[in-house]
PDB file of C-alpha atoms in Angstrom:
ATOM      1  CA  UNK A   1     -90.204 109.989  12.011  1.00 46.00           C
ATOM      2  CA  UNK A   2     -86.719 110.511  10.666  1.00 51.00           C
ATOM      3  CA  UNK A   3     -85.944 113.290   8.235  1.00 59.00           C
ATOM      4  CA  UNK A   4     -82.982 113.941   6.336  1.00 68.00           C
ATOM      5  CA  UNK A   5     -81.073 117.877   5.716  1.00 85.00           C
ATOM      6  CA  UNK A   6     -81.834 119.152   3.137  1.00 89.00           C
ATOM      7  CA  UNK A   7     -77.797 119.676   2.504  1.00 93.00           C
ATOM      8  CA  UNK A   8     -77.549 115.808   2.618  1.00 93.00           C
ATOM      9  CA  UNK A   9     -80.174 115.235  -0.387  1.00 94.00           C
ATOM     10  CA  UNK A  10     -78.084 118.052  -2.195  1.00 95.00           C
ATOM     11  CA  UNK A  11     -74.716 115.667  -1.802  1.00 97.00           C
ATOM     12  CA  UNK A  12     -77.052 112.709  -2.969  1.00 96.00           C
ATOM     13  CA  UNK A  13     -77.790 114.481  -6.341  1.00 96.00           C
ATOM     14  CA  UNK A  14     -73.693 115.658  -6.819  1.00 97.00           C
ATOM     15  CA  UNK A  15     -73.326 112.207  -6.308  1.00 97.00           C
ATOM     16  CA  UNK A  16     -76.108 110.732  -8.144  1.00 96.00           C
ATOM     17  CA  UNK A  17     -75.318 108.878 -11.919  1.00 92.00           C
ATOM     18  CA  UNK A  18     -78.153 110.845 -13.201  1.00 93.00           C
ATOM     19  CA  UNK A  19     -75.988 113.805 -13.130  1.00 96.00           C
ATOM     20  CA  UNK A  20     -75.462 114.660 -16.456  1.00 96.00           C
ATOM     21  CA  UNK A  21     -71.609 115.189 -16.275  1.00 97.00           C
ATOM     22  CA  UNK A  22     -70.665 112.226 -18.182  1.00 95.00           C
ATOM     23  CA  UNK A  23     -68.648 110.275 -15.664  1.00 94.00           C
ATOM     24  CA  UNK A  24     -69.869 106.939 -16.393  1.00 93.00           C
ATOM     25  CA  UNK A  25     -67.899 106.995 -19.951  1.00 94.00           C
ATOM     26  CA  UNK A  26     -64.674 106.824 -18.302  1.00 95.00           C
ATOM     27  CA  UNK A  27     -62.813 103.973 -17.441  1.00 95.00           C
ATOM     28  CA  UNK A  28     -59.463 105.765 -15.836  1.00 92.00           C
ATOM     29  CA  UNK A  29     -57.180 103.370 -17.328  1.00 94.00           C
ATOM     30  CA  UNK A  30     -58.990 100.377 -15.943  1.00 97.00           C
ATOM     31  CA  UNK A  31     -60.335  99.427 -19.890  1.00 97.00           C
ATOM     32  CA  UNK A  32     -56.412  98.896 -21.089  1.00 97.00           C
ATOM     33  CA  UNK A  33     -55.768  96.815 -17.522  1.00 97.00           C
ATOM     34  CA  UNK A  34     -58.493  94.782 -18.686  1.00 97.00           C
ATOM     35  CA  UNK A  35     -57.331  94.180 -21.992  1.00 96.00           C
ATOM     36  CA  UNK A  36     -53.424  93.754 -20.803  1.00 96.00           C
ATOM     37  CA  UNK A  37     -54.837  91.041 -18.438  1.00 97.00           C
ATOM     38  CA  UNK A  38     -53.969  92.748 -15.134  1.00 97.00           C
ATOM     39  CA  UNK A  39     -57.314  92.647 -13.838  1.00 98.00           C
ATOM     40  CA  UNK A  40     -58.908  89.482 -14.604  1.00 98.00           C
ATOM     41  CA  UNK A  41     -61.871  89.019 -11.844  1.00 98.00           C
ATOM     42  CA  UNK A  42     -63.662  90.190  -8.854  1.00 98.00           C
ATOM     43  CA  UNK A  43     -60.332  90.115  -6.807  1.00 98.00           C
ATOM     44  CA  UNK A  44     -58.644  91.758  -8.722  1.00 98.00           C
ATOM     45  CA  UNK A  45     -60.906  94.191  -9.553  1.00 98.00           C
ATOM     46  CA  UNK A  46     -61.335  94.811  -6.108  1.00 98.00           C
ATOM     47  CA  UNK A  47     -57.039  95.193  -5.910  1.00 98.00           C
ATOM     48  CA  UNK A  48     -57.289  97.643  -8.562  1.00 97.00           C
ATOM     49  CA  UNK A  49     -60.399 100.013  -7.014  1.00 98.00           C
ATOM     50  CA  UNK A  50     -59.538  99.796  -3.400  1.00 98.00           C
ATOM     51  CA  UNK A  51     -55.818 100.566  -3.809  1.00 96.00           C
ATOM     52  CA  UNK A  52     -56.587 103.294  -5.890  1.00 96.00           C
ATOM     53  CA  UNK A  53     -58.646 104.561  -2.669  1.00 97.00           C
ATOM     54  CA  UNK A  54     -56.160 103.327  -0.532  1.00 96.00           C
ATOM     55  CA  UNK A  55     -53.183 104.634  -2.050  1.00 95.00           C
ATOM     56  CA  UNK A  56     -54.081 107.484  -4.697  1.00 96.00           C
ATOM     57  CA  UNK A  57     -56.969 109.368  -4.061  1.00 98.00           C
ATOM     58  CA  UNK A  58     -56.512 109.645   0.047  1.00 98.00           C
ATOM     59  CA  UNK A  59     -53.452 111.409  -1.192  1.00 98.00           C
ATOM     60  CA  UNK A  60     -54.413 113.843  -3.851  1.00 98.00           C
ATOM     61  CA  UNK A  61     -58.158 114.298  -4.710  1.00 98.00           C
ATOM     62  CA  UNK A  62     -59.108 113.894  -0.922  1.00 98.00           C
ATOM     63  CA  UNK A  63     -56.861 116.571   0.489  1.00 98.00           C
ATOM     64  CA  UNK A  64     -56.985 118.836  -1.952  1.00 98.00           C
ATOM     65  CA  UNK A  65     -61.051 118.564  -1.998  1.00 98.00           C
ATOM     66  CA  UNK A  66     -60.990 119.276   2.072  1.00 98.00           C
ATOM     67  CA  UNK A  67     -58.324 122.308   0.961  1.00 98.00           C
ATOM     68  CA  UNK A  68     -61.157 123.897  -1.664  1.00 98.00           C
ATOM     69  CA  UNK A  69     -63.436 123.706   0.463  1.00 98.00           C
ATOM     70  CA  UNK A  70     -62.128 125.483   3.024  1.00 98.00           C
ATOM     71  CA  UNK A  71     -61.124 128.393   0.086  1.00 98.00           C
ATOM     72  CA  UNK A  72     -63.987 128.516  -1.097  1.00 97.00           C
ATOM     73  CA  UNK A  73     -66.092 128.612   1.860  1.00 97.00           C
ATOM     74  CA  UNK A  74     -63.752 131.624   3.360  1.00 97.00           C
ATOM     75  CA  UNK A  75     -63.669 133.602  -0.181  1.00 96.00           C
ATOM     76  CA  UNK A  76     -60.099 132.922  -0.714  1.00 97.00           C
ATOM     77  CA  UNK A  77     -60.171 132.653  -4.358  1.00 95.00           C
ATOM     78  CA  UNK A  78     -56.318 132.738  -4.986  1.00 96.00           C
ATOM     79  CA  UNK A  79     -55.966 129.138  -2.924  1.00 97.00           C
ATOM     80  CA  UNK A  80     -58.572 127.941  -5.278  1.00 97.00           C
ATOM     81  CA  UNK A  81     -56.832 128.907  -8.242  1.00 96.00           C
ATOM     82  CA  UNK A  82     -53.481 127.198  -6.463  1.00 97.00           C
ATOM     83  CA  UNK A  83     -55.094 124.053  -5.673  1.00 98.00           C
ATOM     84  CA  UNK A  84     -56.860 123.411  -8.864  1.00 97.00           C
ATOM     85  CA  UNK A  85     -53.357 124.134 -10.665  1.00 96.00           C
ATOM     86  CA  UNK A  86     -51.964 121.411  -8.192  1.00 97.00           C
ATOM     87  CA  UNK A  87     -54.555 118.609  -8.702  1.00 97.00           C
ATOM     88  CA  UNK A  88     -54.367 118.975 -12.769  1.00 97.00           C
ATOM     89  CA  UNK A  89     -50.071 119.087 -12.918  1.00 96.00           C
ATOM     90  CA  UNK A  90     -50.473 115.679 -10.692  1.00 96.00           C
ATOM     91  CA  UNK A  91     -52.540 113.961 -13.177  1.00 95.00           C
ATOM     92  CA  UNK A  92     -50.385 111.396 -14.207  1.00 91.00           C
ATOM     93  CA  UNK A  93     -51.622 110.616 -18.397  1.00 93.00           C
ATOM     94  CA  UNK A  94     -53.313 113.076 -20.577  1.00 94.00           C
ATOM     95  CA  UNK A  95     -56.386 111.647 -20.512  1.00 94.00           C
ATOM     96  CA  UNK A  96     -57.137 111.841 -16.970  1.00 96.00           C
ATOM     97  CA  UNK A  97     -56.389 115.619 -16.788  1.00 96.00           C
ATOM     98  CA  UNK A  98     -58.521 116.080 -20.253  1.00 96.00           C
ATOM     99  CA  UNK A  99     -61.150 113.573 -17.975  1.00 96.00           C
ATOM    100  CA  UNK A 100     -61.067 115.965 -15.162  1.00 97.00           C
ATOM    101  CA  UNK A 101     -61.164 119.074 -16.942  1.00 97.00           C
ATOM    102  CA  UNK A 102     -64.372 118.015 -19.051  1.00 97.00           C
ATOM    103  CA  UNK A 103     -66.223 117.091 -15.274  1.00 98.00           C
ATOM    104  CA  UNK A 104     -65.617 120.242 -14.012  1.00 97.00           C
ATOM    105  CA  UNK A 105     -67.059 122.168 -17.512  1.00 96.00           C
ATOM    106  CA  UNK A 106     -69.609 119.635 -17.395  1.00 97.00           C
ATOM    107  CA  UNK A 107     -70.434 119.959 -13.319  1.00 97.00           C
ATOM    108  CA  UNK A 108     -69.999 123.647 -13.731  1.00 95.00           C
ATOM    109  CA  UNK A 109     -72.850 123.934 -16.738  1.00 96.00           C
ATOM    110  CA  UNK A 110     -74.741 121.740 -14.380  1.00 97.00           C
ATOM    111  CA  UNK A 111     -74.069 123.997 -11.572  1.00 96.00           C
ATOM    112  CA  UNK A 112     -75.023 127.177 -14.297  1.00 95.00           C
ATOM    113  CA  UNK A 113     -78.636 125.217 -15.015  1.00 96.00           C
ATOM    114  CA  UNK A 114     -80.087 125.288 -11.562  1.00 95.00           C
ATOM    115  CA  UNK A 115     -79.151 129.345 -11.076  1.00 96.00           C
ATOM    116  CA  UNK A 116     -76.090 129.070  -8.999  1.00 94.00           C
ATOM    117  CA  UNK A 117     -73.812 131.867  -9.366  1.00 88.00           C
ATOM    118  CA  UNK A 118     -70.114 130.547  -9.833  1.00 91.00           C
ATOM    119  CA  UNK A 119     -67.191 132.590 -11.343  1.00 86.00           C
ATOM    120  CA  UNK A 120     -64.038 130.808 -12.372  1.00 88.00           C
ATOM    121  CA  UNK A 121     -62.033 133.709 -14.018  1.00 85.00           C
ATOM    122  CA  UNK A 122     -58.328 133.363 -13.996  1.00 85.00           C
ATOM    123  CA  UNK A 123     -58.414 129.650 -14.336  1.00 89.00           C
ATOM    124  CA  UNK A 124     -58.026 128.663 -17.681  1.00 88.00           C
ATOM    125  CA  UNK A 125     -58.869 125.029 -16.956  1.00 95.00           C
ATOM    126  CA  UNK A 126     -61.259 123.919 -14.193  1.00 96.00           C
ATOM    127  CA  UNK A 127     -60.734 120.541 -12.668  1.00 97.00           C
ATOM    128  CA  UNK A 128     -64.271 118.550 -11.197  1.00 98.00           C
ATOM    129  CA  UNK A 129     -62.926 118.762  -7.568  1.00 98.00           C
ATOM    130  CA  UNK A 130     -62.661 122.752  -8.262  1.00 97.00           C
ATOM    131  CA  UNK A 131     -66.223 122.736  -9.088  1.00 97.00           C
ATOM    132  CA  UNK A 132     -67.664 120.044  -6.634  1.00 98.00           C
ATOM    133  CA  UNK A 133     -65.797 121.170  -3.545  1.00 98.00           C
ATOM    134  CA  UNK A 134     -67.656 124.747  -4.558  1.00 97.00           C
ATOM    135  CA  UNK A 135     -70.910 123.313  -5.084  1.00 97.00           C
ATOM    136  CA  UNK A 136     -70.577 121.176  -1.278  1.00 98.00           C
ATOM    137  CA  UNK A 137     -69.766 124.871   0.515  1.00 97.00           C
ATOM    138  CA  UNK A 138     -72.324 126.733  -1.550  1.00 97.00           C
ATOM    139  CA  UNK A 139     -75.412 124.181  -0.235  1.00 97.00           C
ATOM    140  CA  UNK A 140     -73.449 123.927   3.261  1.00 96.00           C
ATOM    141  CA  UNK A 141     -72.752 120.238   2.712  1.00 97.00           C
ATOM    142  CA  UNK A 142     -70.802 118.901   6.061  1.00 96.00           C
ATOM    143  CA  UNK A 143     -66.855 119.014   4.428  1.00 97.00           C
ATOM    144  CA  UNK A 144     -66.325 115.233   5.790  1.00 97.00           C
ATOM    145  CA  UNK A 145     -69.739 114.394   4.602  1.00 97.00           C
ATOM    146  CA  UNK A 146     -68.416 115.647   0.863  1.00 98.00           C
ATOM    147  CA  UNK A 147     -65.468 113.933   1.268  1.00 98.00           C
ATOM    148  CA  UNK A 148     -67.352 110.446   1.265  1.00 98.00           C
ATOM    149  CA  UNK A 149     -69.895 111.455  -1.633  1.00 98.00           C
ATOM    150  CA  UNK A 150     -66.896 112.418  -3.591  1.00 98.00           C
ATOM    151  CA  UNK A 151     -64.756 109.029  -3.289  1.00 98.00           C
ATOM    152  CA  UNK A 152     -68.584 106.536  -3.170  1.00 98.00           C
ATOM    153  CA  UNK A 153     -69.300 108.313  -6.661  1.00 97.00           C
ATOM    154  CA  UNK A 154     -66.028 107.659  -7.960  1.00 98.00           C
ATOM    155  CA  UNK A 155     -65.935 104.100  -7.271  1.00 98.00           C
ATOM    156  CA  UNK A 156     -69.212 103.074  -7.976  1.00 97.00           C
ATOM    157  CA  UNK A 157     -68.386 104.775 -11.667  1.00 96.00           C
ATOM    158  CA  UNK A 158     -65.151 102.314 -11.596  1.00 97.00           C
ATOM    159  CA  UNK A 159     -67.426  99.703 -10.133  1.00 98.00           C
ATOM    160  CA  UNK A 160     -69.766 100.014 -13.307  1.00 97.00           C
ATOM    161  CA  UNK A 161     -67.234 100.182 -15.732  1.00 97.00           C
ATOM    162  CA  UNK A 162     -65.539  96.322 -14.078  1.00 98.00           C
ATOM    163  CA  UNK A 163     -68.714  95.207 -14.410  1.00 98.00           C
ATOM    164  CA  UNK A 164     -69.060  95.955 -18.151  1.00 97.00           C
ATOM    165  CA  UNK A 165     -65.448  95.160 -18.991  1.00 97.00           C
ATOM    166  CA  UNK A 166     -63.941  92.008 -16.842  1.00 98.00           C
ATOM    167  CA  UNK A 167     -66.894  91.167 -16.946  1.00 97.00           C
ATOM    168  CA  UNK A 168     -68.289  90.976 -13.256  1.00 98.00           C
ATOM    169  CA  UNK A 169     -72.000  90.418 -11.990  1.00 97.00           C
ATOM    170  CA  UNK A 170     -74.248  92.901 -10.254  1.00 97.00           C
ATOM    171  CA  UNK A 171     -73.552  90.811  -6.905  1.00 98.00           C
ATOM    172  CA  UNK A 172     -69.720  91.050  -7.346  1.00 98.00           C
ATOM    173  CA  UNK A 173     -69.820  94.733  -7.872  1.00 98.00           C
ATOM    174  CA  UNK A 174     -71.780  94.810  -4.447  1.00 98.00           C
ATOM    175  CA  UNK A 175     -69.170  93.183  -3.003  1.00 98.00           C
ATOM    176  CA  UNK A 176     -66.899  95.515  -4.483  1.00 98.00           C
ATOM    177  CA  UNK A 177     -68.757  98.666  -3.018  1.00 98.00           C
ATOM    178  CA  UNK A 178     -69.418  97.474   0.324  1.00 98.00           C
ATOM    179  CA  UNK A 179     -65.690  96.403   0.907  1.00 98.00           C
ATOM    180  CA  UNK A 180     -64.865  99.880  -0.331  1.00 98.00           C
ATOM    181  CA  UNK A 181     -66.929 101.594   2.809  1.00 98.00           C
ATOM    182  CA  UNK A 182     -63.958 101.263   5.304  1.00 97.00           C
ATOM    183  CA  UNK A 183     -61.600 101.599   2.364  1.00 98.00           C
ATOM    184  CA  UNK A 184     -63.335 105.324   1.576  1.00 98.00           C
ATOM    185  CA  UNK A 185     -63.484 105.828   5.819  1.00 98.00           C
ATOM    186  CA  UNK A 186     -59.922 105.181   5.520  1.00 98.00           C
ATOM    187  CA  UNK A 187     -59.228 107.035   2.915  1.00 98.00           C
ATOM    188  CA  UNK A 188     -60.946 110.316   4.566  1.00 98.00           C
ATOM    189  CA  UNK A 189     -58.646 109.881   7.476  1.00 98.00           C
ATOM    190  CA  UNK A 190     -55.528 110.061   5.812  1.00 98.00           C
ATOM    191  CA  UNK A 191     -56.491 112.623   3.952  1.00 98.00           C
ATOM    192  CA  UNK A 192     -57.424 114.852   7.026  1.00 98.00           C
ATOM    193  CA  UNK A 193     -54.143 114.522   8.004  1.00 97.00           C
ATOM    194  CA  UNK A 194     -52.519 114.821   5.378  1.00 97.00           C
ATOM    195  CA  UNK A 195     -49.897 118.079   4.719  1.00 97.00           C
ATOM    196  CA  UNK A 196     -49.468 120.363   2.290  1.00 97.00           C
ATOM    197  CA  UNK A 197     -46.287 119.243   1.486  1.00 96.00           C
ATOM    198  CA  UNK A 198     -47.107 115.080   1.406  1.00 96.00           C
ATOM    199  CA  UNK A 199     -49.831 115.500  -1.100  1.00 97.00           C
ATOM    200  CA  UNK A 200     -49.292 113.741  -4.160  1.00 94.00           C
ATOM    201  CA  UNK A 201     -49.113 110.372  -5.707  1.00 87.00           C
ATOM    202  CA  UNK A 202     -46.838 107.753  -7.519  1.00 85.00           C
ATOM    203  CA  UNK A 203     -49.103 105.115  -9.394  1.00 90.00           C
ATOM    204  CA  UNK A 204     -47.068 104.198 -12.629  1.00 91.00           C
ATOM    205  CA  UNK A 205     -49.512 101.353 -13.136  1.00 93.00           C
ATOM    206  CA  UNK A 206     -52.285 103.939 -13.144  1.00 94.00           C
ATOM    207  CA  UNK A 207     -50.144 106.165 -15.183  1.00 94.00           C
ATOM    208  CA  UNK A 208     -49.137 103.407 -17.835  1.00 95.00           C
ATOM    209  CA  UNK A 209     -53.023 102.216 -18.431  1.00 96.00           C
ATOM    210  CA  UNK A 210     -54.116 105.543 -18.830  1.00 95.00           C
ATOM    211  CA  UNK A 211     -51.634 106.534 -21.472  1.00 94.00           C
ATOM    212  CA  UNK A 212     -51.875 103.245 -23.301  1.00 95.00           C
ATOM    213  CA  UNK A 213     -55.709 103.670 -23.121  1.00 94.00           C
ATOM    214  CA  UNK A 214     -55.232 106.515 -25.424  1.00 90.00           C
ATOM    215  CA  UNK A 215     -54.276 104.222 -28.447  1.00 87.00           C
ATOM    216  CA  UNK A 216     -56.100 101.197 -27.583  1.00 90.00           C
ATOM    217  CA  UNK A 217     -57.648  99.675 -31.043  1.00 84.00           C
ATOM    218  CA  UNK A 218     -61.028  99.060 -29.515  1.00 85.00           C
ATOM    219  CA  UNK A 219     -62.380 101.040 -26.663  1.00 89.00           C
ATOM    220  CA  UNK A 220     -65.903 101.211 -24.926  1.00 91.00           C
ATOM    221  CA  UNK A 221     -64.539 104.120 -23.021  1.00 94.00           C
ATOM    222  CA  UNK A 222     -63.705 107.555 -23.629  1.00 90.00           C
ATOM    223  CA  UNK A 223     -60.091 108.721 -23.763  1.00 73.00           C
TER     224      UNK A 223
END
């Protein structure tokens, strides 16, 4: 008979859209590409998510997860503090800082509610990789392993919100998911090898939706 660690069942509720952090009420800028027409359909929705893998997140939020983790795990509190000031500046719109900093208060409450000791003084603002990179080391969650919870939680969220907005069916945003599998392997890769000095990201389309999210007449979204 199989059995599972228990550090892999603690990933699967981080990871889990029962966790009441609020993520599902973001659309990161995909609600205004919607509405301006740039993503239309399954294929494009699947341009839009992917890339954003691809291109964006194996460049910022997977390094600089790998880099907390490592900080945290070795007590060195003033690389925390560096990193999580990194990953906020390179937020590209308002929003998605605001977005980030209200998961990590949310994950960090969370965190608070099931009597895990966590002390963020000195940091001002918290962003959700600060928090979940933390909560990964503290149950001894395999770092890779993480890595992969972090990115299949973010786009099934952006999965869930394409299917509500284009709108797609169920079975399209299965498609969507399972294409993103070597797209989040990928992903992982690049950001393993990935230097201090290379992390970062230019996404002006990313940059542009978010922003214009912001004053969009109608949203089902937050902003």
């Amino acid at each position: 008979m199989q059995t599972f660690s228990l550090s892999s069942v603690r990933l699967w509720q981080l990871i889990s859209p029962t966790l009441p952090i609020g993520a599902y009420s973001y659309s990161q800028g995909l609600e205004y590409a919607v509405e301006a027409g740039w993503v239309t359909d399954e294929q494009t929705s699947t341009k839009w998510i992917l890339g954003q893998i691809k291109n964006n997140l194996s460049v910022l939020d997977v390094p600089v997860f790998l880099r907390m983790y490592d900080a945290w795990k070795n007590d060195q509190i003033e690389d925390v503090k560096y990193w999580n000031e990194i990953i906020l500046a390179l937020r590209e719109a308002s929003e998605l800082r605001d977005e980030d900093c209200s998961l990590g208060a949310a994950l960090m409450k969370v965190l608070s509610g099931l009597d895990v000791a966590l002390s963020v003084e000195g940091m001002n603002e918290v962003a959700f990789v600060t928090i979940f990179s933390f909560a990964c080391q503290y149950w001894s969650i395999d770092k890779q392993e993480s890595a992969h919870g972090l990115l299949w939680s973010w786009c099934e969220n952006q999965v869930a919100a394409a299917i509500k907005l284009v709108p797609l069916g169920q079975t399209s945003g299965q498609r969507i998911m399972s294409l993103s599998i070597e797209a989040i392997e990928s992903a992982i890769k690049k950001g393993l090898q990935c230097k201090d000095d290379e992390i970062g990201l230019l996404a002006p389309g990313l940059a542009i939706s978010s922003a214009l999210h912001e004053k969009q007449y109608t949203r089902l979204f937050r902003s």
